Coordinates of C-alpha atoms and ligand atoms in Angstrom, one line a residue:
M1 CA 95.2 102.0 112.5
G2 CA 92.2 101.0 110.5
G3 CA 91.9 97.9 108.9
K4 CA 95.8 97.5 109.8
R5 CA 97.1 94.2 110.7
R6 CA 94.5 94.1 113.5
P7 CA 94.8 91.1 115.2
Q8 CA 91.6 88.6 115.5
S9 CA 92.8 86.3 117.6
K10 CA 89.7 84.1 119.0
E11 CA 91.7 83.6 122.6
A12 CA 90.8 86.5 124.6
V13 CA 93.4 87.0 128.0
A14 CA 91.0 86.5 131.0
A15 CA 90.4 89.7 132.9
P16 CA 91.8 88.4 136.6
S17 CA 89.4 88.1 139.4
L18 CA 87.5 90.4 140.3
D19 CA 86.9 89.3 144.0
W20 CA 90.6 90.9 144.8
Q21 CA 90.2 91.9 148.6
A22 CA 88.7 88.6 150.4
S23 CA 88.8 88.8 153.9
D24 CA 91.2 85.8 155.1
A25 CA 94.2 87.6 156.7
P26 CA 97.2 85.8 155.1
G27 CA 95.4 85.7 151.9
K28 CA 94.6 88.8 152.4
R29 CA 98.5 89.9 152.9
R30 CA 99.5 87.9 150.0
R31 CA 96.9 89.6 147.6
K32 CA 98.0 93.3 149.0
R33 CA 101.7 92.1 148.4
G34 CA 100.3 91.6 144.8
V35 CA 98.3 94.6 144.9
S36 CA 101.3 96.7 145.8
W37 CA 103.6 95.3 142.9
L38 CA 100.9 96.0 140.5
L39 CA 100.8 99.5 141.5
W40 CA 104.4 99.8 141.3
L41 CA 104.1 98.6 137.7
L42 CA 101.3 100.7 136.6
G43 CA 102.5 103.8 138.4
P44 CA 104.6 105.0 135.3
L45 CA 102.0 103.5 132.9
L46 CA 99.4 105.8 134.8
A47 CA 101.4 108.6 134.9
G48 CA 102.2 108.8 131.4
G49 CA 98.6 108.2 130.7
A50 CA 97.7 111.5 132.9
V51 CA 100.3 113.1 130.7
L52 CA 98.8 112.1 127.4
F53 CA 95.4 113.2 129.1
L54 CA 95.6 116.7 127.7
G55 CA 96.4 116.0 124.0
A56 CA 94.5 112.8 123.9
K57 CA 92.4 111.7 121.2
E58 CA 90.0 109.0 120.7
P59 CA 90.6 105.9 118.3
P60 CA 89.6 107.0 114.8
A61 CA 85.6 106.8 114.6
H62 CA 86.1 103.3 112.4
M63 CA 88.2 101.9 115.6
K64 CA 86.2 103.3 118.4
P65 CA 84.7 100.1 120.8
Q66 CA 80.8 99.9 121.5
E67 CA 80.4 101.6 125.1
A68 CA 81.1 98.8 127.6
E69 CA 79.5 98.0 130.6
T70 CA 81.4 98.5 133.9
P71 CA 81.9 95.5 135.8
A72 CA 81.2 96.1 139.4
V73 CA 84.3 96.1 141.5
K74 CA 84.0 94.6 144.8
V75 CA 85.8 97.0 147.1
D76 CA 86.2 96.5 151.0
E77 CA 85.8 99.2 153.2
G78 CA 88.7 101.2 153.8
T79 CA 90.4 100.1 151.1
D80 CA 88.3 101.7 148.6
K81 CA 90.9 104.6 147.5
M82 CA 93.2 101.5 146.4
K83 CA 93.4 101.1 142.5
P84 CA 91.4 98.0 141.4
P85 CA 93.8 95.2 138.8
P86 CA 93.9 96.5 135.7
V87 CA 91.4 94.8 133.4
D88 CA 90.2 95.5 129.9
L89 CA 86.4 97.0 130.1
H90 CA 86.1 96.8 126.0
N91 CA 86.5 93.6 124.0
T92 CA 89.8 92.3 125.0
S93 CA 91.1 91.0 121.9
E94 CA 90.0 94.3 120.2
C95 CA 92.3 96.1 123.4
A96 CA 95.1 93.6 122.5
A97 CA 94.9 95.0 118.6
W98 CA 94.6 98.7 119.5
A99 CA 97.4 98.1 121.9
A100 CA 99.6 96.7 119.8
D101 CA 99.0 99.5 116.8
G102 CA 100.5 101.9 119.6
Q103 CA 97.0 103.2 121.0
C104 CA 98.3 103.2 124.3
A105 CA 100.6 106.0 123.2
A106 CA 98.3 107.9 120.6
N107 CA 95.1 107.8 122.8
G108 CA 96.5 107.3 126.4
A109 CA 93.5 108.5 128.5
F110 CA 90.9 106.4 126.6
M111 CA 93.1 103.3 126.4
L112 CA 93.6 103.3 129.9
T113 CA 90.5 103.4 130.8
R114 CA 88.7 100.8 128.6
C115 CA 91.8 98.7 127.7
E116 CA 94.0 99.0 131.0
L117 CA 95.1 95.4 130.9
S118 CA 96.2 94.9 127.6
C119 CA 98.4 98.5 127.8
L120 CA 99.7 97.0 131.1
K121 CA 100.8 93.4 129.3
L122 CA 102.0 95.7 126.1
E123 CA 104.3 97.5 128.9
L124 CA 105.4 94.8 130.8
V125 CA 106.6 93.3 127.2
K126 CA 108.3 96.2 126.0
Q127 CA 110.2 96.5 129.4
A128 CA 111.6 92.7 129.2
Y129 CA 112.4 93.4 125.4
E130 CA 114.5 96.7 127.0
R131 CA 116.3 94.6 129.1
R132 CA 117.2 92.1 126.3
C133 CA 118.0 93.9 123.7
P134 CA 119.7 97.4 124.9
K135 CA 119.8 100.0 122.5
P136 CA 123.8 100.3 121.7
E137 CA 125.4 103.6 121.9
N138 CA 124.9 106.3 118.8
Y139 CA 122.1 104.4 117.0
T140 CA 121.5 107.1 114.4
P141 CA 118.3 107.0 112.1
T142 CA 118.9 106.5 108.4
L143 CA 116.0 109.0 107.3
A144 CA 116.5 112.3 109.2
P145 CA 113.4 115.1 109.6
G146 CA 113.2 116.9 106.3
Q147 CA 115.3 114.7 104.0
M148 CA 112.2 112.4 102.6
P149 CA 111.9 115.1 99.7
R150 CA 115.4 115.3 98.9
T151 CA 115.5 111.2 98.5
F152 CA 112.5 111.7 96.1
A153 CA 113.7 114.4 93.8
R154 CA 116.9 112.8 93.7
I155 CA 115.0 109.8 92.3
M156 CA 112.9 111.7 89.5
S157 CA 116.8 113.3 88.6
H158 CA 119.1 110.3 89.2
F159 CA 117.1 107.1 87.9
Q160 CA 115.5 108.1 84.6
E161 CA 116.1 104.4 83.5
L162 CA 113.6 103.3 85.6
E163 CA 111.2 105.4 84.2
P164 CA 110.0 107.1 87.6
E165 CA 107.0 108.8 87.5
M166 CA 105.4 111.5 90.4
I167 CA 102.2 110.1 91.5
S168 CA 101.9 112.2 94.3
E169 CA 104.1 114.7 96.0
D170 CA 103.1 115.3 99.4
P171 CA 102.9 112.2 100.2
P172 CA 105.6 111.0 97.9
V173 CA 104.1 108.5 95.8
I174 CA 106.2 106.9 93.1
L175 CA 105.7 104.7 90.2
F176 CA 108.3 103.1 88.5
H177 CA 107.7 102.0 85.3
K178 CA 110.7 99.9 84.6
F179 CA 112.2 98.8 87.8
L180 CA 112.9 95.2 87.3
S181 CA 114.3 93.1 84.4
D182 CA 112.2 90.3 83.3
A183 CA 115.0 87.9 84.6
E184 CA 115.0 89.5 87.8
A185 CA 111.2 89.5 88.4
E186 CA 111.5 85.3 87.0
A187 CA 114.5 85.1 90.0
F188 CA 111.7 86.0 92.8
I189 CA 108.6 83.5 91.4
K190 CA 111.7 80.9 91.4
H191 CA 112.8 81.4 94.7
G192 CA 109.5 81.9 96.4
A193 CA 108.2 78.5 94.9
G194 CA 106.9 76.2 97.7
R195 CA 107.5 78.6 100.2
Y196 CA 104.1 80.4 100.1
S197 CA 101.9 79.8 103.0
K198 CA 99.0 81.7 104.1
S199 CA 99.8 85.4 105.5
L200 CA 99.2 86.4 108.7
G201 CA 99.0 90.0 110.6
V202 CA 101.0 91.3 113.1
G203 CA 99.3 91.6 116.7
L204 CA 99.6 90.7 120.3
D205 CA 99.1 87.5 121.3
K206 CA 97.9 86.2 124.8
D207 CA 100.7 87.1 126.4
G208 CA 101.1 90.1 125.2
K209 CA 103.8 89.6 122.9
M210 CA 104.2 90.7 119.4
A211 CA 103.2 87.5 117.0
D212 CA 102.2 86.7 113.6
V213 CA 98.4 86.3 114.4
P214 CA 95.4 85.4 112.1
T215 CA 93.6 88.0 110.0
E216 CA 90.6 88.8 108.6
I217 CA 91.8 91.7 106.4
R218 CA 94.7 89.6 104.7
T219 CA 94.1 86.1 103.0
S220 CA 97.1 86.0 100.1
S221 CA 100.3 83.7 100.9
H222 CA 104.0 84.7 101.1
G223 CA 107.3 83.4 101.7
W224 CA 110.6 84.6 102.3
C225 CA 113.5 85.5 100.3
Q226 CA 115.9 84.5 103.1
H227 CA 117.3 81.3 102.2
Q228 CA 121.0 81.0 100.9
A229 CA 119.8 80.2 97.0
C230 CA 117.8 83.5 96.9
L231 CA 120.2 85.4 99.0
D232 CA 123.1 84.4 97.1
D233 CA 121.5 85.0 93.8
P234 CA 123.2 87.9 91.7
E235 CA 119.6 89.0 89.9
V236 CA 118.4 89.4 93.8
Q237 CA 121.5 91.3 95.1
R238 CA 121.1 94.0 91.8
V239 CA 117.9 94.4 93.1
T240 CA 118.4 94.5 96.5
A241 CA 121.3 97.5 96.0
R242 CA 118.9 99.4 93.6
V243 CA 116.4 99.4 96.2
A244 CA 119.4 100.6 98.6
D245 CA 120.4 103.0 96.3
V246 CA 117.0 104.7 95.5
T247 CA 115.7 105.1 99.0
Q248 CA 119.4 106.5 100.2
T249 CA 119.3 103.8 102.6
P250 CA 122.0 101.0 103.8
T251 CA 120.8 97.4 102.6
E252 CA 121.3 96.4 106.3
N253 CA 118.0 98.5 107.1
A254 CA 116.0 96.1 104.7
E255 CA 113.7 93.1 105.6
F256 CA 114.5 90.1 103.4
A257 CA 112.1 90.6 100.3
Q258 CA 108.4 88.7 101.4
L259 CA 107.2 87.1 98.3
V260 CA 103.8 87.5 98.1
Y261 CA 101.2 85.5 96.2
Y262 CA 97.1 86.3 95.3
H263 CA 95.0 83.1 93.3
A264 CA 92.4 84.5 91.5
C265 CA 88.6 84.3 92.4
D266 CA 85.4 84.5 90.4
D267 CA 83.4 86.6 93.1
E268 CA 85.8 89.3 94.3
S269 CA 82.8 89.7 97.3
D270 CA 83.9 86.4 98.5
N271 CA 86.0 86.6 101.4
N272 CA 86.3 82.7 101.7
K273 CA 87.6 82.6 98.3
C274 CA 89.4 85.6 97.5
A275 CA 93.1 86.5 98.2
F276 CA 93.3 90.1 99.0
Y277 CA 94.7 92.7 101.7
R278 CA 92.1 95.3 103.0
R279 CA 93.5 98.5 103.7
H280 CA 96.1 99.1 106.1
S281 CA 99.6 100.5 107.0
D282 CA 102.8 98.7 106.2
Y283 CA 103.9 100.8 109.5
I284 CA 104.0 98.6 112.4
A285 CA 103.4 100.7 115.9
G286 CA 105.4 98.3 117.9
D287 CA 108.5 98.6 116.1
Q288 CA 109.3 101.8 117.6
Y289 CA 110.7 100.5 120.5
R290 CA 112.9 98.1 119.2
L291 CA 116.2 98.2 117.6
Q292 CA 115.0 97.9 114.1
G293 CA 112.8 100.9 114.7
V294 CA 109.7 101.4 112.2
R295 CA 109.6 100.9 108.7
I296 CA 109.8 103.6 107.0
Y297 CA 109.4 103.2 103.2
T298 CA 107.7 100.3 101.3
L299 CA 108.9 99.6 97.7
F300 CA 106.3 97.1 96.3
T301 CA 107.7 95.2 93.1
Y302 CA 105.1 93.4 90.6
L303 CA 106.8 90.2 89.5
N304 CA 103.9 88.9 86.4
D305 CA 101.6 91.0 84.4
V306 CA 97.8 90.3 86.0
P307 CA 95.1 90.2 83.7
E308 CA 92.1 91.3 85.8
G309 CA 91.7 92.4 89.1
G310 CA 94.8 92.2 92.0
A311 CA 95.4 96.0 91.7
T312 CA 97.3 98.2 94.5
R313 CA 94.9 100.6 95.8
F314 CA 95.9 104.3 97.8
T315 CA 92.8 104.8 99.6
D316 CA 93.5 107.9 101.4
L317 CA 95.8 109.8 99.0
P318 CA 95.0 114.0 100.1
N319 CA 93.9 114.2 95.8
G320 CA 91.9 111.0 96.0
P321 CA 92.3 107.5 95.8
V322 CA 95.1 105.9 92.9
T323 CA 95.2 102.4 91.8
F324 CA 97.9 100.5 90.2
Q325 CA 97.4 97.7 88.0
P326 CA 100.2 94.9 88.3
V327 CA 102.4 94.8 85.3
K328 CA 105.4 92.8 84.9
G329 CA 108.8 95.3 86.4
K330 CA 106.9 98.0 87.8
A331 CA 107.0 98.8 91.4
V332 CA 105.5 101.6 93.6
L333 CA 107.6 103.5 96.5
W334 CA 105.9 105.1 99.2
P335 CA 106.9 105.9 102.8
S336 CA 105.0 105.0 105.9
V337 CA 106.3 107.7 108.0
L338 CA 105.3 111.6 107.5
A339 CA 108.4 113.2 106.4
D340 CA 109.3 115.8 109.3
E341 CA 108.1 113.3 112.0
P342 CA 109.8 109.8 110.3
H343 CA 109.3 107.9 113.5
T344 CA 105.3 109.2 112.9
V345 CA 102.8 106.8 110.9
D346 CA 101.4 109.0 107.9
P347 CA 97.5 107.4 107.3
R348 CA 97.7 108.7 104.1
T349 CA 99.6 106.3 102.5
H350 CA 97.1 103.4 103.5
H351 CA 96.7 101.0 101.0
E352 CA 94.9 98.1 99.9
A353 CA 95.6 95.0 97.6
L354 CA 92.5 94.4 95.6
P355 CA 91.0 90.2 94.8
V356 CA 92.7 88.8 91.5
T357 CA 89.7 87.6 89.4
K358 CA 91.8 86.7 86.5
G359 CA 95.2 84.7 86.4
E360 CA 97.7 84.8 89.6
K361 CA 99.6 87.8 91.4
Y362 CA 103.6 87.5 92.7
G363 CA 104.8 90.6 94.1
A364 CA 107.9 91.2 96.5
N365 CA 107.6 93.5 99.5
F366 CA 111.2 95.6 100.3
W367 CA 110.3 96.9 103.6
I368 CA 113.3 99.0 105.0
H369 CA 113.6 100.5 108.6
Q370 CA 114.9 103.6 110.2
Y371 CA 117.6 101.4 111.6
N372 CA 119.7 98.2 110.9
F373 CA 117.0 95.3 110.4
R374 CA 119.4 92.5 109.4
N375 CA 121.8 92.6 112.6
T376 CA 118.9 93.0 115.0
H377 CA 117.5 90.2 113.4
A378 CA 120.7 87.7 113.7
K379 CA 120.5 89.0 117.7
G380 CA 116.7 87.7 117.7
C381 CA 115.8 91.1 118.4
T382 CA 113.3 92.0 115.8
A383 CA 110.2 90.7 118.2
G384 CA 109.3 90.4 121.1
Ligands
AKG401 O1 99.7 93.1 96.9 C1 99.8 94.5 97.2 O2 99.9 95.0 95.8 C2 100.0 95.3 97.8 C3 100.7 94.3 99.4 C4 100.7 94.8 100.4 O3 100.6 96.1 100.5 C5 101.6 94.4 101.5 O4 102.1 93.0 101.3 O5 101.7 94.9 102.1
FE2_402 FE1 101.1 96.8 102.3

């Protein structure tokens, strides 16, 4: 997704040698065995790609790679019908980012011609994950298709003390004018102290594994409310229960609260000095095959007043962009998925955090998944 947590890993994945059919016989047999193995692995992937071809779209314009030069693949006479080993014909780190973003499935035809190696790596990682973390039986998603509008209508009628304001109906976005008490907001700031470190994005590392990778689109810092003192704090527990109640999701489906921090900078166009998070979606495509499922909702809480800058801006809402200035205790709730297809990203809720130009900004992200996150985390299955 455009501007999403696109990895900026400088570590390009080395393309395998193109000289794969040398003529000495034992070596050739070995290589042929290697080729058959690759064909065996690639079979389902390529078949999937072919199926996807009819409905395939190219990545959106802002994600579209430049035309890549096709490297000459040396093919021996008599074996020219065999498929050469997978390569990324386009810039590999960009291919890896698109693969991590779910483009191998969403844009199979395009990706399998240009980013085959990255798609293959992702497929192998996925197969290894599924062996390591098998899905339990009766694994029921929390958010059923069509449920979302009822949840948002219930918020408007049942939680008047939180002063909800419906900013957008489709997709639903609610601003709570009074979500946190002062004591609750201060508790999160207290538990974040000394724990903030530079934020990373989610992407593929050089082995094709989902990993935290450096990103130029996010320069803020964050820590997690994952330590016992934070988890046991009654102020924190009250908020966690409120988030679950409002969103009609089990507390176990929420990630540990992510505590974010943005320092101020004088010149908001100075990428090196400012703290921001450029336009992105909180949806992580790779979570589709993981036990926790994708993130369905974000509830973002503001922990302090920010005198200037630092707003959250929704860039793609149907009625035009909407900007929320951080005020202590306020919160915004939105879905990352479509109401009728709650596993599919809703690109209309892309958003960005603008640079803080005066003061500083503290916030907390509550990310809620389609399935149980806490058990999945305890099993070591939220990543990989
Ligand atoms: O800081 C904000 O206003 C929003 C942060 C955000 O979008 C995120 O952390 O995913
Ligand atoms: Fe976000």
